[in-house]
């Protein structure tokens, strides 16, 4: 490197300015399909350890398009057993909200124990197998390996997944807001 091409060291002010500009830059938000196909590695089933692909279950592309349209107040999903309802209607949209949009999530199950099962059997295989998402796995507490889920999971990113179930006091549920709620079973 010659003296003419050498750049002076950056000042603390220049470093801070660049850091602030990067933090506040407008990010492009990926669609459900784009996000799922670029981040999700399947953790179970016949395509275990392979990237998620809409082409394997074509209805998922249509479903994701409807999610992205944002014109529905409610969406109900039903279908036969083992047709990817939980993955595509519950797990992927919830993980996209917390990862891509950095939003707290609100999920509901009839019983608290059911959310523990959903976390262990549906969420954790995706998180464990997807390198871009493993940092979301809590290191300790609810949702961590061996951690008992009660009413909230604080992800490794600091974002919360609040769990609501039937029963219990209303004070547990009141006052928590999120842009969407996803219910299962």
mmCIF file of N, CA and C in Angstrom, residues 97-182:
data_model
loop_
_atom_site.group_PDB
_atom_site.id
_atom_site.type_symbol
_atom_site.label_atom_id
_atom_site.label_comp_id
_atom_site.label_asym_id
_atom_site.label_seq_id
_atom_site.Cartn_x
_atom_site.Cartn_y
_atom_site.Cartn_z
ATOM 1 N N UNK A 97 -42.261 -13.441 12.542
ATOM 2 C CA UNK A 97 -42.557 -12.218 13.306
ATOM 3 C C UNK A 97 -41.433 -11.867 14.267
ATOM 4 N N UNK A 98 -40.946 -12.861 15.007
ATOM 5 C CA UNK A 98 -39.931 -12.554 16.022
ATOM 6 C C UNK A 98 -38.548 -12.347 15.418
ATOM 7 N N UNK A 99 -38.258 -13.004 14.305
ATOM 8 C CA UNK A 99 -36.925 -12.892 13.694
ATOM 9 C C UNK A 99 -36.859 -11.758 12.669
ATOM 10 N N UNK A 100 -37.713 -11.798 11.680
ATOM 11 C CA UNK A 100 -37.653 -10.831 10.581
ATOM 12 C C UNK A 100 -38.196 -9.462 10.985
ATOM 13 N N UNK A 101 -39.342 -9.453 11.673
ATOM 14 C CA UNK A 101 -39.991 -8.197 12.023
ATOM 15 C C UNK A 101 -39.604 -7.701 13.413
ATOM 16 N N UNK A 102 -38.995 -8.582 14.198
ATOM 17 C CA UNK A 102 -38.579 -8.260 15.576
ATOM 18 C C UNK A 102 -39.757 -7.822 16.439
ATOM 19 N N UNK A 103 -40.862 -8.537 16.281
ATOM 20 C CA UNK A 103 -42.080 -8.260 17.035
ATOM 21 C C UNK A 103 -42.260 -9.302 18.131
ATOM 22 N N UNK A 104 -42.761 -8.875 19.282
ATOM 23 C CA UNK A 104 -43.182 -9.841 20.279
ATOM 24 C C UNK A 104 -44.356 -10.615 19.697
ATOM 25 N N UNK A 105 -44.486 -11.871 20.092
ATOM 26 C CA UNK A 105 -45.537 -12.723 19.547
ATOM 27 C C UNK A 105 -46.487 -13.154 20.655
ATOM 28 N N UNK A 106 -47.714 -13.388 20.273
ATOM 29 C CA UNK A 106 -48.740 -13.854 21.181
ATOM 30 C C UNK A 106 -49.308 -15.138 20.595
ATOM 31 N N UNK A 107 -49.210 -16.233 21.335
ATOM 32 C CA UNK A 107 -49.719 -17.516 20.868
ATOM 33 C C UNK A 107 -50.663 -18.098 21.911
ATOM 34 N N UNK A 108 -51.619 -18.882 21.439
ATOM 35 C CA UNK A 108 -52.578 -19.467 22.351
ATOM 36 C C UNK A 108 -52.767 -20.945 22.112
ATOM 37 N N UNK A 109 -52.901 -21.682 23.214
ATOM 38 C CA UNK A 109 -53.219 -23.111 23.188
ATOM 39 C C UNK A 109 -54.256 -23.359 24.282
ATOM 40 N N UNK A 110 -55.046 -24.420 24.156
ATOM 41 C CA UNK A 110 -56.040 -24.690 25.198
ATOM 42 C C UNK A 110 -55.422 -24.931 26.581
ATOM 43 N N UNK A 111 -54.292 -25.571 26.647
ATOM 44 C CA UNK A 111 -53.642 -25.906 27.917
ATOM 45 C C UNK A 111 -52.172 -25.500 27.871
ATOM 46 N N UNK A 112 -51.621 -25.119 29.007
ATOM 47 C CA UNK A 112 -50.209 -24.722 29.060
ATOM 48 C C UNK A 112 -49.295 -25.885 28.670
ATOM 49 N N UNK A 113 -49.648 -27.106 29.090
ATOM 50 C CA UNK A 113 -48.816 -28.263 28.748
ATOM 51 C C UNK A 113 -48.755 -28.471 27.237
ATOM 52 N N UNK A 114 -49.830 -28.110 26.544
ATOM 53 C CA UNK A 114 -49.849 -28.266 25.095
ATOM 54 C C UNK A 114 -48.823 -27.343 24.451
ATOM 55 N N UNK A 115 -48.633 -26.142 24.996
ATOM 56 C CA UNK A 115 -47.635 -25.237 24.422
ATOM 57 C C UNK A 115 -46.241 -25.805 24.622
ATOM 58 N N UNK A 116 -46.014 -26.442 25.735
ATOM 59 C CA UNK A 116 -44.717 -27.098 25.958
ATOM 60 C C UNK A 116 -44.473 -28.145 24.881
ATOM 61 N N UNK A 117 -45.496 -28.944 24.593
ATOM 62 C CA UNK A 117 -45.370 -29.962 23.546
ATOM 63 C C UNK A 117 -45.155 -29.322 22.184
ATOM 64 N N UNK A 118 -45.916 -28.272 21.869
ATOM 65 C CA UNK A 118 -45.751 -27.570 20.591
ATOM 66 C C UNK A 118 -44.332 -27.010 20.467
ATOM 67 N N UNK A 119 -43.833 -26.438 21.547
ATOM 68 C CA UNK A 119 -42.483 -25.864 21.523
ATOM 69 C C UNK A 119 -41.451 -26.960 21.245
ATOM 70 N N UNK A 120 -41.573 -28.071 21.994
ATOM 71 C CA UNK A 120 -40.586 -29.151 21.867
ATOM 72 C C UNK A 120 -40.677 -29.887 20.528
ATOM 73 N N UNK A 121 -41.889 -30.107 20.027
ATOM 74 C CA UNK A 121 -42.055 -30.939 18.829
ATOM 75 C C UNK A 121 -42.146 -30.150 17.524
ATOM 76 N N UNK A 122 -42.551 -28.895 17.595
ATOM 77 C CA UNK A 122 -42.729 -28.116 16.363
ATOM 78 C C UNK A 122 -41.701 -26.989 16.223
ATOM 79 N N UNK A 123 -41.515 -26.206 17.271
ATOM 80 C CA UNK A 123 -40.593 -25.068 17.183
ATOM 81 C C UNK A 123 -39.127 -25.492 17.289
ATOM 82 N N UNK A 124 -38.788 -26.278 18.306
ATOM 83 C CA UNK A 124 -37.379 -26.611 18.560
ATOM 84 C C UNK A 124 -36.701 -27.347 17.400
ATOM 85 N N UNK A 125 -37.347 -28.305 16.728
ATOM 86 C CA UNK A 125 -36.668 -28.935 15.591
ATOM 87 C C UNK A 125 -36.300 -27.929 14.496
ATOM 88 N N UNK A 126 -37.162 -26.957 14.253
ATOM 89 C CA UNK A 126 -36.858 -25.926 13.249
ATOM 90 C C UNK A 126 -35.710 -25.052 13.751
ATOM 91 N N UNK A 127 -35.794 -24.604 15.005
ATOM 92 C CA UNK A 127 -34.738 -23.748 15.557
ATOM 93 C C UNK A 127 -33.398 -24.468 15.614
ATOM 94 N N UNK A 128 -33.404 -25.725 16.043
ATOM 95 C CA UNK A 128 -32.158 -26.508 16.140
ATOM 96 C C UNK A 128 -31.500 -26.726 14.782
ATOM 97 N N UNK A 129 -32.300 -26.936 13.743
ATOM 98 C CA UNK A 129 -31.753 -27.277 12.421
ATOM 99 C C UNK A 129 -31.462 -26.078 11.533
ATOM 100 N N UNK A 130 -31.936 -24.903 11.896
ATOM 101 C CA UNK A 130 -31.818 -23.720 11.038
ATOM 102 C C UNK A 130 -30.726 -22.798 11.563
ATOM 103 N N UNK A 131 -29.547 -22.804 10.934
ATOM 104 C CA UNK A 131 -28.428 -21.994 11.443
ATOM 105 C C UNK A 131 -28.767 -20.516 11.638
ATOM 106 N N UNK A 132 -29.618 -19.953 10.798
ATOM 107 C CA UNK A 132 -29.958 -18.534 10.929
ATOM 108 C C UNK A 132 -30.879 -18.267 12.115
ATOM 109 N N UNK A 133 -31.419 -19.333 12.724
ATOM 110 C CA UNK A 133 -32.392 -19.156 13.802
ATOM 111 C C UNK A 133 -31.927 -19.703 15.149
ATOM 112 N N UNK A 134 -30.832 -20.427 15.193
ATOM 113 C CA UNK A 134 -30.424 -21.057 16.454
ATOM 114 C C UNK A 134 -30.188 -20.057 17.573
ATOM 115 N N UNK A 135 -29.815 -18.830 17.229
ATOM 116 C CA UNK A 135 -29.583 -17.826 18.269
ATOM 117 C C UNK A 135 -30.868 -17.458 19.018
ATOM 118 N N UNK A 136 -32.023 -17.826 18.466
ATOM 119 C CA UNK A 136 -33.293 -17.540 19.132
ATOM 120 C C UNK A 136 -33.571 -18.488 20.299
ATOM 121 N N UNK A 137 -32.927 -19.640 20.321
ATOM 122 C CA UNK A 137 -33.169 -20.616 21.393
ATOM 123 C C UNK A 137 -32.711 -20.010 22.716
ATOM 124 N N UNK A 138 -33.617 -19.944 23.703
ATOM 125 C CA UNK A 138 -33.216 -19.394 25.007
ATOM 126 C C UNK A 138 -32.100 -20.230 25.629
ATOM 127 N N UNK A 139 -31.157 -19.565 26.250
ATOM 128 C CA UNK A 139 -30.043 -20.263 26.909
ATOM 129 C C UNK A 139 -30.471 -20.843 28.256
ATOM 130 N N UNK A 140 -31.424 -20.182 28.906
ATOM 131 C CA UNK A 140 -31.919 -20.661 30.202
ATOM 132 C C UNK A 140 -33.364 -20.193 30.362
ATOM 133 N N UNK A 141 -34.059 -20.790 31.295
ATOM 134 C CA UNK A 141 -35.448 -20.411 31.545
ATOM 135 C C UNK A 141 -36.422 -21.111 30.615
ATOM 136 N N UNK A 142 -37.669 -20.624 30.600
ATOM 137 C CA UNK A 142 -38.702 -21.244 29.765
ATOM 138 C C UNK A 142 -38.300 -21.293 28.293
ATOM 139 N N UNK A 143 -38.467 -22.464 27.675
ATOM 140 C CA UNK A 143 -38.144 -22.645 26.270
ATOM 141 C C UNK A 143 -36.735 -23.139 26.019
ATOM 142 N N UNK A 144 -35.853 -23.022 27.028
ATOM 143 C CA UNK A 144 -34.500 -23.553 26.870
ATOM 144 C C UNK A 144 -34.568 -25.060 27.016
ATOM 145 N N UNK A 145 -33.507 -25.735 26.652
ATOM 146 C CA UNK A 145 -33.513 -27.193 26.800
ATOM 147 C C UNK A 145 -33.633 -27.528 28.281
ATOM 148 N N UNK A 146 -34.738 -28.178 28.626
ATOM 149 C CA UNK A 146 -35.007 -28.512 30.016
ATOM 150 C C UNK A 146 -35.781 -27.445 30.762
ATOM 151 N N UNK A 147 -35.993 -26.276 30.163
ATOM 152 C CA UNK A 147 -36.739 -25.198 30.825
ATOM 153 C C UNK A 147 -38.235 -25.420 30.725
ATOM 154 N N UNK A 148 -38.938 -25.217 31.821
ATOM 155 C CA UNK A 148 -40.391 -25.428 31.852
ATOM 156 C C UNK A 148 -41.100 -24.174 31.358
ATOM 157 N N UNK A 149 -42.006 -24.347 30.403
ATOM 158 C CA UNK A 149 -42.757 -23.232 29.836
ATOM 159 C C UNK A 149 -43.987 -22.973 30.699
ATOM 160 N N UNK A 150 -44.161 -21.710 31.083
ATOM 161 C CA UNK A 150 -45.344 -21.328 31.859
ATOM 162 C C UNK A 150 -46.199 -20.372 31.041
ATOM 163 N N UNK A 151 -45.809 -19.118 30.995
ATOM 164 C CA UNK A 151 -46.637 -18.145 30.284
ATOM 165 C C UNK A 151 -45.854 -17.284 29.298
ATOM 166 N N UNK A 152 -44.543 -17.514 29.181
ATOM 167 C CA UNK A 152 -43.739 -16.678 28.301
ATOM 168 C C UNK A 152 -42.425 -17.384 27.991
ATOM 169 N N UNK A 153 -41.946 -17.151 26.766
ATOM 170 C CA UNK A 153 -40.614 -17.612 26.366
ATOM 171 C C UNK A 153 -39.858 -16.362 25.921
ATOM 172 N N UNK A 154 -38.733 -16.093 26.555
ATOM 173 C CA UNK A 154 -37.895 -14.983 26.118
ATOM 174 C C UNK A 154 -36.787 -15.582 25.266
ATOM 175 N N UNK A 155 -36.815 -15.238 23.994
ATOM 176 C CA UNK A 155 -35.862 -15.802 23.037
ATOM 177 C C UNK A 155 -34.467 -15.239 23.253
ATOM 178 N N UNK A 156 -33.490 -15.871 22.644
ATOM 179 C CA UNK A 156 -32.110 -15.420 22.744
ATOM 180 C C UNK A 156 -31.919 -14.004 22.234
ATOM 181 N N UNK A 157 -32.833 -13.516 21.396
ATOM 182 C CA UNK A 157 -32.767 -12.153 20.861
ATOM 183 C C UNK A 157 -33.386 -11.136 21.812
ATOM 184 N N UNK A 158 -33.994 -11.626 22.909
ATOM 185 C CA UNK A 158 -34.665 -10.728 23.852
ATOM 186 C C UNK A 158 -36.136 -10.510 23.547
ATOM 187 N N UNK A 159 -36.607 -11.039 22.447
ATOM 188 C CA UNK A 159 -38.012 -10.891 22.063
ATOM 189 C C UNK A 159 -38.830 -11.977 22.758
ATOM 190 N N UNK A 160 -40.044 -11.605 23.171
ATOM 191 C CA UNK A 160 -40.901 -12.527 23.916
ATOM 192 C C UNK A 160 -41.938 -13.197 23.034
ATOM 193 N N UNK A 161 -42.228 -14.442 23.380
ATOM 194 C CA UNK A 161 -43.416 -15.126 22.888
ATOM 195 C C UNK A 161 -44.287 -15.320 24.125
ATOM 196 N N UNK A 162 -45.401 -14.623 24.172
ATOM 197 C CA UNK A 162 -46.337 -14.710 25.292
ATOM 198 C C UNK A 162 -47.335 -15.810 24.987
ATOM 199 N N UNK A 163 -47.577 -16.658 25.988
ATOM 200 C CA UNK A 163 -48.472 -17.795 25.809
ATOM 201 C C UNK A 163 -49.745 -17.556 26.605
ATOM 202 N N UNK A 164 -50.873 -17.728 25.928
ATOM 203 C CA UNK A 164 -52.161 -17.609 26.593
ATOM 204 C C UNK A 164 -52.882 -18.934 26.486
ATOM 205 N N UNK A 165 -53.503 -19.313 27.587
ATOM 206 C CA UNK A 165 -54.267 -20.554 27.636
ATOM 207 C C UNK A 165 -55.602 -20.265 28.312
ATOM 208 N N UNK A 166 -56.498 -21.222 28.238
ATOM 209 C CA UNK A 166 -57.776 -21.037 28.931
ATOM 210 C C UNK A 166 -57.527 -21.172 30.433
ATOM 211 N N UNK A 167 -58.406 -20.618 31.199
ATOM 212 C CA UNK A 167 -58.271 -20.692 32.650
ATOM 213 C C UNK A 167 -57.265 -19.683 33.163
ATOM 214 N N UNK A 168 -57.041 -19.752 34.455
ATOM 215 C CA UNK A 168 -56.105 -18.816 35.068
ATOM 216 C C UNK A 168 -56.734 -17.444 35.230
ATOM 217 N N UNK A 169 -55.983 -16.553 35.830
ATOM 218 C CA UNK A 169 -56.520 -15.219 36.086
ATOM 219 C C UNK A 169 -56.357 -14.325 34.862
ATOM 220 N N UNK A 170 -57.235 -13.355 34.755
ATOM 221 C CA UNK A 170 -57.167 -12.402 33.648
ATOM 222 C C UNK A 170 -55.981 -11.462 33.779
ATOM 223 N N UNK A 171 -55.470 -11.295 34.997
ATOM 224 C CA UNK A 171 -54.331 -10.384 35.165
ATOM 225 C C UNK A 171 -53.102 -10.896 34.427
ATOM 226 N N UNK A 172 -52.994 -12.213 34.243
ATOM 227 C CA UNK A 172 -51.897 -12.775 33.448
ATOM 228 C C UNK A 172 -51.976 -12.350 31.994
ATOM 229 N N UNK A 173 -53.196 -12.174 31.510
ATOM 230 C CA UNK A 173 -53.418 -11.952 30.087
ATOM 231 C C UNK A 173 -53.598 -10.482 29.743
ATOM 232 N N UNK A 174 -54.169 -9.739 30.646
ATOM 233 C CA UNK A 174 -54.463 -8.333 30.376
ATOM 234 C C UNK A 174 -53.178 -7.525 30.236
ATOM 235 N N UNK A 175 -53.232 -6.560 29.388
ATOM 236 C CA UNK A 175 -52.115 -5.636 29.267
ATOM 237 C C UNK A 175 -51.014 -6.066 28.329
ATOM 238 N N UNK A 176 -51.074 -7.266 27.801
ATOM 239 C CA UNK A 176 -50.045 -7.696 26.857
ATOM 240 C C UNK A 176 -50.579 -7.484 25.459
ATOM 241 N N UNK A 177 -49.852 -6.755 24.666
ATOM 242 C CA UNK A 177 -50.335 -6.516 23.312
ATOM 243 C C UNK A 177 -49.303 -6.987 22.296
ATOM 244 N N UNK A 178 -49.805 -7.404 21.170
ATOM 245 C CA UNK A 178 -48.979 -7.830 20.041
ATOM 246 C C UNK A 178 -49.852 -7.627 18.803
ATOM 247 N N UNK A 179 -49.235 -7.422 17.653
ATOM 248 C CA UNK A 179 -50.020 -7.161 16.451
ATOM 249 C C UNK A 179 -50.839 -8.350 15.960
ATOM 250 N N UNK A 180 -50.446 -9.560 16.358
ATOM 251 C CA UNK A 180 -51.153 -10.759 15.909
ATOM 252 C C UNK A 180 -51.208 -11.773 17.055
ATOM 253 N N UNK A 181 -52.219 -12.618 16.988
ATOM 254 C CA UNK A 181 -52.259 -13.766 17.884
ATOM 255 C C UNK A 181 -52.468 -14.991 17.008
ATOM 256 N N UNK A 182 -51.746 -16.027 17.341
ATOM 257 C CA UNK A 182 -51.884 -17.294 16.618
ATOM 258 C C UNK A 182 -52.330 -18.346 17.613
#
